[in-house]
Amino acid sequence: MKVAPLGLFSNIILRKFRNIAPRYEEIVRAYKEFLLTEEEFTIPKIEEIILPLDRYSEKPTETVLDYVSAYPGSHILILYVIDGEVCRLIRETIGEEEAELFRKKELEKGEKALAEAKNLISSLNMEFSIELKLKTGNKAEIVENIADNFDLIIISKHYGAETTKTHPVSPIVLRVLQNVKIPVLLY
């Protein structure tokens, strides 16, 4: 086997890439507004995470669990929200008894969803501080109002409403995305 002298490879590499450096500088100048600054390259510190759930939300996926596992020691609030407007409409149209029955079923569903989500996160066998809460009210407002105290929202794209092929993300999630200032991870 013959071995080519090192100078031969250097010449080939230099000839192959001789026009790259000026083109790279030209590209950097042209797309300067779209490139990240050094400040934007810093990874935000995530210590407080909200995981809102409701009757439409999917269970946290494997990807969500992988993402959460990147932040051991963080505090995770798993929040189940019952739609207060639906409770009010049932009370006004069908009656108090039916509204109470709906609320009880939603509470059971919420407690079950909270327990399942907690078990999934606990199955990671990592140190997390997990808090469970059940609330009734406007699904978007509840998340938006507490978002300032957290570093990240992990939310199902189905939170708040069923989705369709033409609307793959629920309108409630779109509203949350527009109104919160912290990062949001959709699953």
PDB file of C-alpha atoms in Angstrom:
ATOM      1  CA  MET A   1       0.000   0.000   0.000  1.00  0.00           C
ATOM      2  CA  LYS A   2       1.357   3.372  -1.018  1.00  0.00           C
ATOM      3  CA  VAL A   3       1.049   6.288   1.341  1.00  0.00           C
ATOM      4  CA  ALA A   4       0.564   9.709  -0.174  1.00  0.00           C
ATOM      5  CA  PRO A   5       2.774  12.421   1.234  1.00  0.00           C
ATOM      6  CA  LEU A   6       1.054  14.782   3.674  1.00  0.00           C
ATOM      7  CA  GLY A   7       1.673  17.769   1.436  1.00  0.00           C
ATOM      8  CA  LEU A   8      -0.388  16.179  -1.325  1.00  0.00           C
ATOM      9  CA  PHE A   9      -3.479  15.961   0.926  1.00  0.00           C
ATOM     10  CA  SER A  10      -2.944  19.504   2.160  1.00  0.00           C
ATOM     11  CA  ASN A  11      -2.847  20.769  -1.400  1.00  0.00           C
ATOM     12  CA  ILE A  12      -5.999  18.840  -2.312  1.00  0.00           C
ATOM     13  CA  ILE A  13      -7.842  20.159   0.756  1.00  0.00           C
ATOM     14  CA  LEU A  14      -6.715  23.723   0.169  1.00  0.00           C
ATOM     15  CA  ARG A  15      -7.699  23.550  -3.515  1.00  0.00           C
ATOM     16  CA  LYS A  16     -11.082  22.000  -2.666  1.00  0.00           C
ATOM     17  CA  PHE A  17     -12.026  24.608  -0.031  1.00  0.00           C
ATOM     18  CA  ARG A  18     -10.185  27.734  -1.253  1.00  0.00           C
ATOM     19  CA  ASN A  19     -13.441  29.595  -2.029  1.00  0.00           C
ATOM     20  CA  ILE A  20     -15.301  28.594   1.128  1.00  0.00           C
ATOM     21  CA  ALA A  21     -13.971  31.220   3.576  1.00  0.00           C
ATOM     22  CA  PRO A  22     -14.999  34.269   1.526  1.00  0.00           C
ATOM     23  CA  ARG A  23     -18.386  32.694   0.814  1.00  0.00           C
ATOM     24  CA  TYR A  24     -18.864  31.904   4.518  1.00  0.00           C
ATOM     25  CA  GLU A  25     -18.185  35.523   5.479  1.00  0.00           C
ATOM     26  CA  GLU A  26     -20.583  36.668   2.770  1.00  0.00           C
ATOM     27  CA  ILE A  27     -23.299  34.327   4.109  1.00  0.00           C
ATOM     28  CA  VAL A  28     -22.744  35.552   7.691  1.00  0.00           C
ATOM     29  CA  ARG A  29     -23.132  39.180   6.561  1.00  0.00           C
ATOM     30  CA  ALA A  30     -26.272  38.421   4.530  1.00  0.00           C
ATOM     31  CA  TYR A  31     -27.993  36.430   7.274  1.00  0.00           C
ATOM     32  CA  LYS A  32     -26.650  38.346  10.297  1.00  0.00           C
ATOM     33  CA  GLU A  33     -30.166  39.181  11.475  1.00  0.00           C
ATOM     34  CA  PHE A  34     -31.167  35.515  11.530  1.00  0.00           C
ATOM     35  CA  LEU A  35     -28.108  34.104  13.315  1.00  0.00           C
ATOM     36  CA  LEU A  36     -28.081  33.717  17.089  1.00  0.00           C
ATOM     37  CA  THR A  37     -25.975  36.038  19.223  1.00  0.00           C
ATOM     38  CA  GLU A  38     -23.770  34.691  22.009  1.00  0.00           C
ATOM     39  CA  GLU A  39     -26.444  35.688  24.560  1.00  0.00           C
ATOM     40  CA  GLU A  40     -29.048  33.708  22.631  1.00  0.00           C
ATOM     41  CA  PHE A  41     -26.777  30.664  22.616  1.00  0.00           C
ATOM     42  CA  THR A  42     -26.942  30.361  26.412  1.00  0.00           C
ATOM     43  CA  ILE A  43     -29.216  27.565  27.537  1.00  0.00           C
ATOM     44  CA  PRO A  44     -31.925  28.812  29.922  1.00  0.00           C
ATOM     45  CA  LYS A  45     -31.944  27.366  33.415  1.00  0.00           C
ATOM     46  CA  ILE A  46     -35.068  25.259  33.938  1.00  0.00           C
ATOM     47  CA  GLU A  47     -36.033  24.636  37.565  1.00  0.00           C
ATOM     48  CA  GLU A  48     -39.811  25.098  37.508  1.00  0.00           C
ATOM     49  CA  ILE A  49     -41.971  23.204  34.994  1.00  0.00           C
ATOM     50  CA  ILE A  50     -45.756  23.244  34.477  1.00  0.00           C
ATOM     51  CA  LEU A  51     -47.485  20.284  32.893  1.00  0.00           C
ATOM     52  CA  PRO A  52     -51.149  21.279  32.315  1.00  0.00           C
ATOM     53  CA  LEU A  53     -53.622  18.492  31.607  1.00  0.00           C
ATOM     54  CA  ASP A  54     -57.331  18.266  30.912  1.00  0.00           C
ATOM     55  CA  ARG A  55     -59.832  15.806  29.462  1.00  0.00           C
ATOM     56  CA  TYR A  56     -58.406  16.287  25.928  1.00  0.00           C
ATOM     57  CA  SER A  57     -54.688  16.145  26.755  1.00  0.00           C
ATOM     58  CA  GLU A  58     -52.544  13.220  25.761  1.00  0.00           C
ATOM     59  CA  LYS A  59     -50.484  11.447  28.396  1.00  0.00           C
ATOM     60  CA  PRO A  60     -46.902  12.733  28.531  1.00  0.00           C
ATOM     61  CA  THR A  61     -45.030  10.968  25.742  1.00  0.00           C
ATOM     62  CA  GLU A  62     -41.630   9.311  25.783  1.00  0.00           C
ATOM     63  CA  THR A  63     -40.169  12.493  24.272  1.00  0.00           C
ATOM     64  CA  VAL A  64     -41.620  14.556  27.115  1.00  0.00           C
ATOM     65  CA  LEU A  65     -40.101  12.195  29.662  1.00  0.00           C
ATOM     66  CA  ASP A  66     -36.722  12.396  27.912  1.00  0.00           C
ATOM     67  CA  TYR A  67     -36.938  16.185  27.988  1.00  0.00           C
ATOM     68  CA  VAL A  68     -37.930  16.277  31.664  1.00  0.00           C
ATOM     69  CA  SER A  69     -35.077  13.926  32.524  1.00  0.00           C
ATOM     70  CA  ALA A  70     -32.668  16.628  31.362  1.00  0.00           C
ATOM     71  CA  TYR A  71     -33.660  18.714  34.395  1.00  0.00           C
ATOM     72  CA  PRO A  72     -33.187  16.562  37.498  1.00  0.00           C
ATOM     73  CA  GLY A  73     -34.035  18.298  40.740  1.00  0.00           C
ATOM     74  CA  SER A  74     -36.630  20.531  39.130  1.00  0.00           C
ATOM     75  CA  HIS A  75     -40.059  21.263  40.569  1.00  0.00           C
ATOM     76  CA  ILE A  76     -42.861  19.977  38.330  1.00  0.00           C
ATOM     77  CA  LEU A  77     -46.418  21.171  38.766  1.00  0.00           C
ATOM     78  CA  ILE A  78     -48.874  18.759  37.167  1.00  0.00           C
ATOM     79  CA  LEU A  79     -52.083  20.715  36.844  1.00  0.00           C
ATOM     80  CA  TYR A  80     -55.452  19.305  35.795  1.00  0.00           C
ATOM     81  CA  VAL A  81     -57.987  21.950  34.799  1.00  0.00           C
ATOM     82  CA  ILE A  82     -61.738  21.391  34.644  1.00  0.00           C
ATOM     83  CA  ASP A  83     -63.553  23.739  32.289  1.00  0.00           C
ATOM     84  CA  GLY A  84     -65.548  26.094  34.519  1.00  0.00           C
ATOM     85  CA  GLU A  85     -67.616  27.382  31.612  1.00  0.00           C
ATOM     86  CA  VAL A  86     -68.918  23.881  30.812  1.00  0.00           C
ATOM     87  CA  CYS A  87     -69.879  23.421  34.486  1.00  0.00           C
ATOM     88  CA  ARG A  88     -71.763  26.725  34.412  1.00  0.00           C
ATOM     89  CA  LEU A  89     -73.564  25.875  31.152  1.00  0.00           C
ATOM     90  CA  ILE A  90     -74.677  22.480  32.487  1.00  0.00           C
ATOM     91  CA  ARG A  91     -75.925  24.122  35.698  1.00  0.00           C
ATOM     92  CA  GLU A  92     -77.907  26.754  33.764  1.00  0.00           C
ATOM     93  CA  THR A  93     -79.383  24.438  31.109  1.00  0.00           C
ATOM     94  CA  ILE A  94     -79.843  21.011  32.704  1.00  0.00           C
ATOM     95  CA  GLY A  95     -79.752  21.794  36.392  1.00  0.00           C
ATOM     96  CA  GLU A  96     -77.647  21.778  39.535  1.00  0.00           C
ATOM     97  CA  GLU A  97     -77.797  17.999  39.992  1.00  0.00           C
ATOM     98  CA  GLU A  98     -76.425  17.263  36.521  1.00  0.00           C
ATOM     99  CA  ALA A  99     -73.748  19.908  36.960  1.00  0.00           C
ATOM    100  CA  GLU A 100     -72.638  18.280  40.211  1.00  0.00           C
ATOM    101  CA  LEU A 101     -72.569  14.858  38.530  1.00  0.00           C
ATOM    102  CA  PHE A 102     -70.414  16.265  35.695  1.00  0.00           C
ATOM    103  CA  ARG A 103     -68.091  17.925  38.212  1.00  0.00           C
ATOM    104  CA  LYS A 104     -67.663  14.664  40.171  1.00  0.00           C
ATOM    105  CA  LYS A 105     -66.814  12.733  36.988  1.00  0.00           C
ATOM    106  CA  GLU A 106     -64.344  15.397  35.959  1.00  0.00           C
ATOM    107  CA  LEU A 107     -62.728  15.322  39.416  1.00  0.00           C
ATOM    108  CA  GLU A 108     -62.317  11.537  39.174  1.00  0.00           C
ATOM    109  CA  LYS A 109     -60.887  11.858  35.664  1.00  0.00           C
ATOM    110  CA  GLY A 110     -58.554  14.614  36.831  1.00  0.00           C
ATOM    111  CA  GLU A 111     -57.271  12.683  39.833  1.00  0.00           C
ATOM    112  CA  LYS A 112     -56.649   9.656  37.624  1.00  0.00           C
ATOM    113  CA  ALA A 113     -54.793  11.756  35.011  1.00  0.00           C
ATOM    114  CA  LEU A 114     -52.691  13.419  37.722  1.00  0.00           C
ATOM    115  CA  ALA A 115     -51.756  10.065  39.253  1.00  0.00           C
ATOM    116  CA  GLU A 116     -50.815   8.607  35.843  1.00  0.00           C
ATOM    117  CA  ALA A 117     -48.667  11.594  34.935  1.00  0.00           C
ATOM    118  CA  LYS A 118     -46.958  11.503  38.327  1.00  0.00           C
ATOM    119  CA  ASN A 119     -46.249   7.769  37.921  1.00  0.00           C
ATOM    120  CA  LEU A 120     -44.762   8.348  34.467  1.00  0.00           C
ATOM    121  CA  ILE A 121     -42.423  11.043  35.746  1.00  0.00           C
ATOM    122  CA  SER A 122     -41.589   9.035  38.876  1.00  0.00           C
ATOM    123  CA  SER A 123     -40.688   6.071  36.656  1.00  0.00           C
ATOM    124  CA  LEU A 124     -37.652   8.046  35.525  1.00  0.00           C
ATOM    125  CA  ASN A 125     -36.172   7.313  38.984  1.00  0.00           C
ATOM    126  CA  MET A 126     -34.766  10.816  39.246  1.00  0.00           C
ATOM    127  CA  GLU A 127     -35.057  13.458  41.925  1.00  0.00           C
ATOM    128  CA  PHE A 128     -38.038  15.680  41.139  1.00  0.00           C
ATOM    129  CA  SER A 129     -40.308  17.687  43.364  1.00  0.00           C
ATOM    130  CA  ILE A 130     -43.741  16.840  41.941  1.00  0.00           C
ATOM    131  CA  GLU A 131     -46.804  18.836  42.935  1.00  0.00           C
ATOM    132  CA  LEU A 132     -50.334  17.905  41.863  1.00  0.00           C
ATOM    133  CA  LYS A 133     -53.181  20.432  41.563  1.00  0.00           C
ATOM    134  CA  LEU A 134     -56.753  20.290  40.368  1.00  0.00           C
ATOM    135  CA  LYS A 135     -58.461  23.546  39.392  1.00  0.00           C
ATOM    136  CA  THR A 136     -61.719  24.630  37.823  1.00  0.00           C
ATOM    137  CA  GLY A 137     -61.929  27.688  35.593  1.00  0.00           C
ATOM    138  CA  ASN A 138     -60.825  29.099  32.270  1.00  0.00           C
ATOM    139  CA  LYS A 139     -58.153  26.702  30.971  1.00  0.00           C
ATOM    140  CA  ALA A 140     -56.072  29.328  29.184  1.00  0.00           C
ATOM    141  CA  GLU A 141     -56.265  31.960  31.935  1.00  0.00           C
ATOM    142  CA  ILE A 142     -55.227  29.522  34.656  1.00  0.00           C
ATOM    143  CA  VAL A 143     -52.075  28.509  32.767  1.00  0.00           C
ATOM    144  CA  GLU A 144     -51.261  32.083  31.718  1.00  0.00           C
ATOM    145  CA  ASN A 145     -51.687  33.436  35.252  1.00  0.00           C
ATOM    146  CA  ILE A 146     -49.260  31.007  36.858  1.00  0.00           C
ATOM    147  CA  ALA A 147     -46.770  30.859  33.975  1.00  0.00           C
ATOM    148  CA  ASP A 148     -44.715  33.796  35.286  1.00  0.00           C
ATOM    149  CA  ASN A 149     -43.590  31.712  38.262  1.00  0.00           C
ATOM    150  CA  PHE A 150     -42.262  28.928  36.032  1.00  0.00           C
ATOM    151  CA  ASP A 151     -39.435  28.416  33.539  1.00  0.00           C
ATOM    152  CA  LEU A 152     -41.128  26.048  31.085  1.00  0.00           C
ATOM    153  CA  ILE A 153     -44.587  24.843  30.046  1.00  0.00           C
ATOM    154  CA  ILE A 154     -44.929  21.354  28.632  1.00  0.00           C
ATOM    155  CA  ILE A 155     -48.379  21.133  27.078  1.00  0.00           C
ATOM    156  CA  SER A 156     -50.289  18.728  24.870  1.00  0.00           C
ATOM    157  CA  LYS A 157     -51.367  20.222  21.567  1.00  0.00           C
ATOM    158  CA  HIS A 158     -54.859  18.887  22.406  1.00  0.00           C
ATOM    159  CA  TYR A 159     -55.102  20.779  25.726  1.00  0.00           C
ATOM    160  CA  GLY A 160     -58.422  22.579  25.944  1.00  0.00           C
ATOM    161  CA  ALA A 161     -60.123  21.169  22.887  1.00  0.00           C
ATOM    162  CA  GLU A 162     -60.151  18.375  20.384  1.00  0.00           C
ATOM    163  CA  THR A 163     -58.033  18.970  17.325  1.00  0.00           C
ATOM    164  CA  THR A 164     -58.691  18.220  13.672  1.00  0.00           C
ATOM    165  CA  LYS A 165     -56.598  17.639  10.565  1.00  0.00           C
ATOM    166  CA  THR A 166     -57.038  21.285   9.608  1.00  0.00           C
ATOM    167  CA  HIS A 167     -56.343  22.506  13.184  1.00  0.00           C
ATOM    168  CA  PRO A 168     -53.608  20.281  14.636  1.00  0.00           C
ATOM    169  CA  VAL A 169     -53.188  22.528  17.704  1.00  0.00           C
ATOM    170  CA  SER A 170     -56.125  23.535  19.893  1.00  0.00           C
ATOM    171  CA  PRO A 171     -57.129  27.224  20.024  1.00  0.00           C
ATOM    172  CA  ILE A 172     -56.488  27.249  23.793  1.00  0.00           C
ATOM    173  CA  VAL A 173     -52.879  26.164  23.236  1.00  0.00           C
ATOM    174  CA  LEU A 174     -52.439  28.799  20.520  1.00  0.00           C
ATOM    175  CA  ARG A 175     -53.687  31.441  22.952  1.00  0.00           C
ATOM    176  CA  VAL A 176     -51.284  30.229  25.651  1.00  0.00           C
ATOM    177  CA  LEU A 177     -48.403  30.315  23.149  1.00  0.00           C
ATOM    178  CA  GLN A 178     -49.222  33.930  22.270  1.00  0.00           C
ATOM    179  CA  ASN A 179     -49.597  35.173  25.842  1.00  0.00           C
ATOM    180  CA  VAL A 180     -46.824  33.583  27.898  1.00  0.00           C
ATOM    181  CA  LYS A 181     -43.226  34.797  27.949  1.00  0.00           C
ATOM    182  CA  ILE A 182     -41.602  31.511  28.923  1.00  0.00           C
ATOM    183  CA  PRO A 183     -40.639  28.637  26.598  1.00  0.00           C
ATOM    184  CA  VAL A 184     -43.383  26.169  25.712  1.00  0.00           C
ATOM    185  CA  LEU A 185     -42.802  22.577  24.653  1.00  0.00           C
ATOM    186  CA  LEU A 186     -45.685  21.118  22.618  1.00  0.00           C
ATOM    187  CA  TYR A 187     -46.243  17.403  22.416  1.00  0.00           C
TER     188      TYR A 187
END
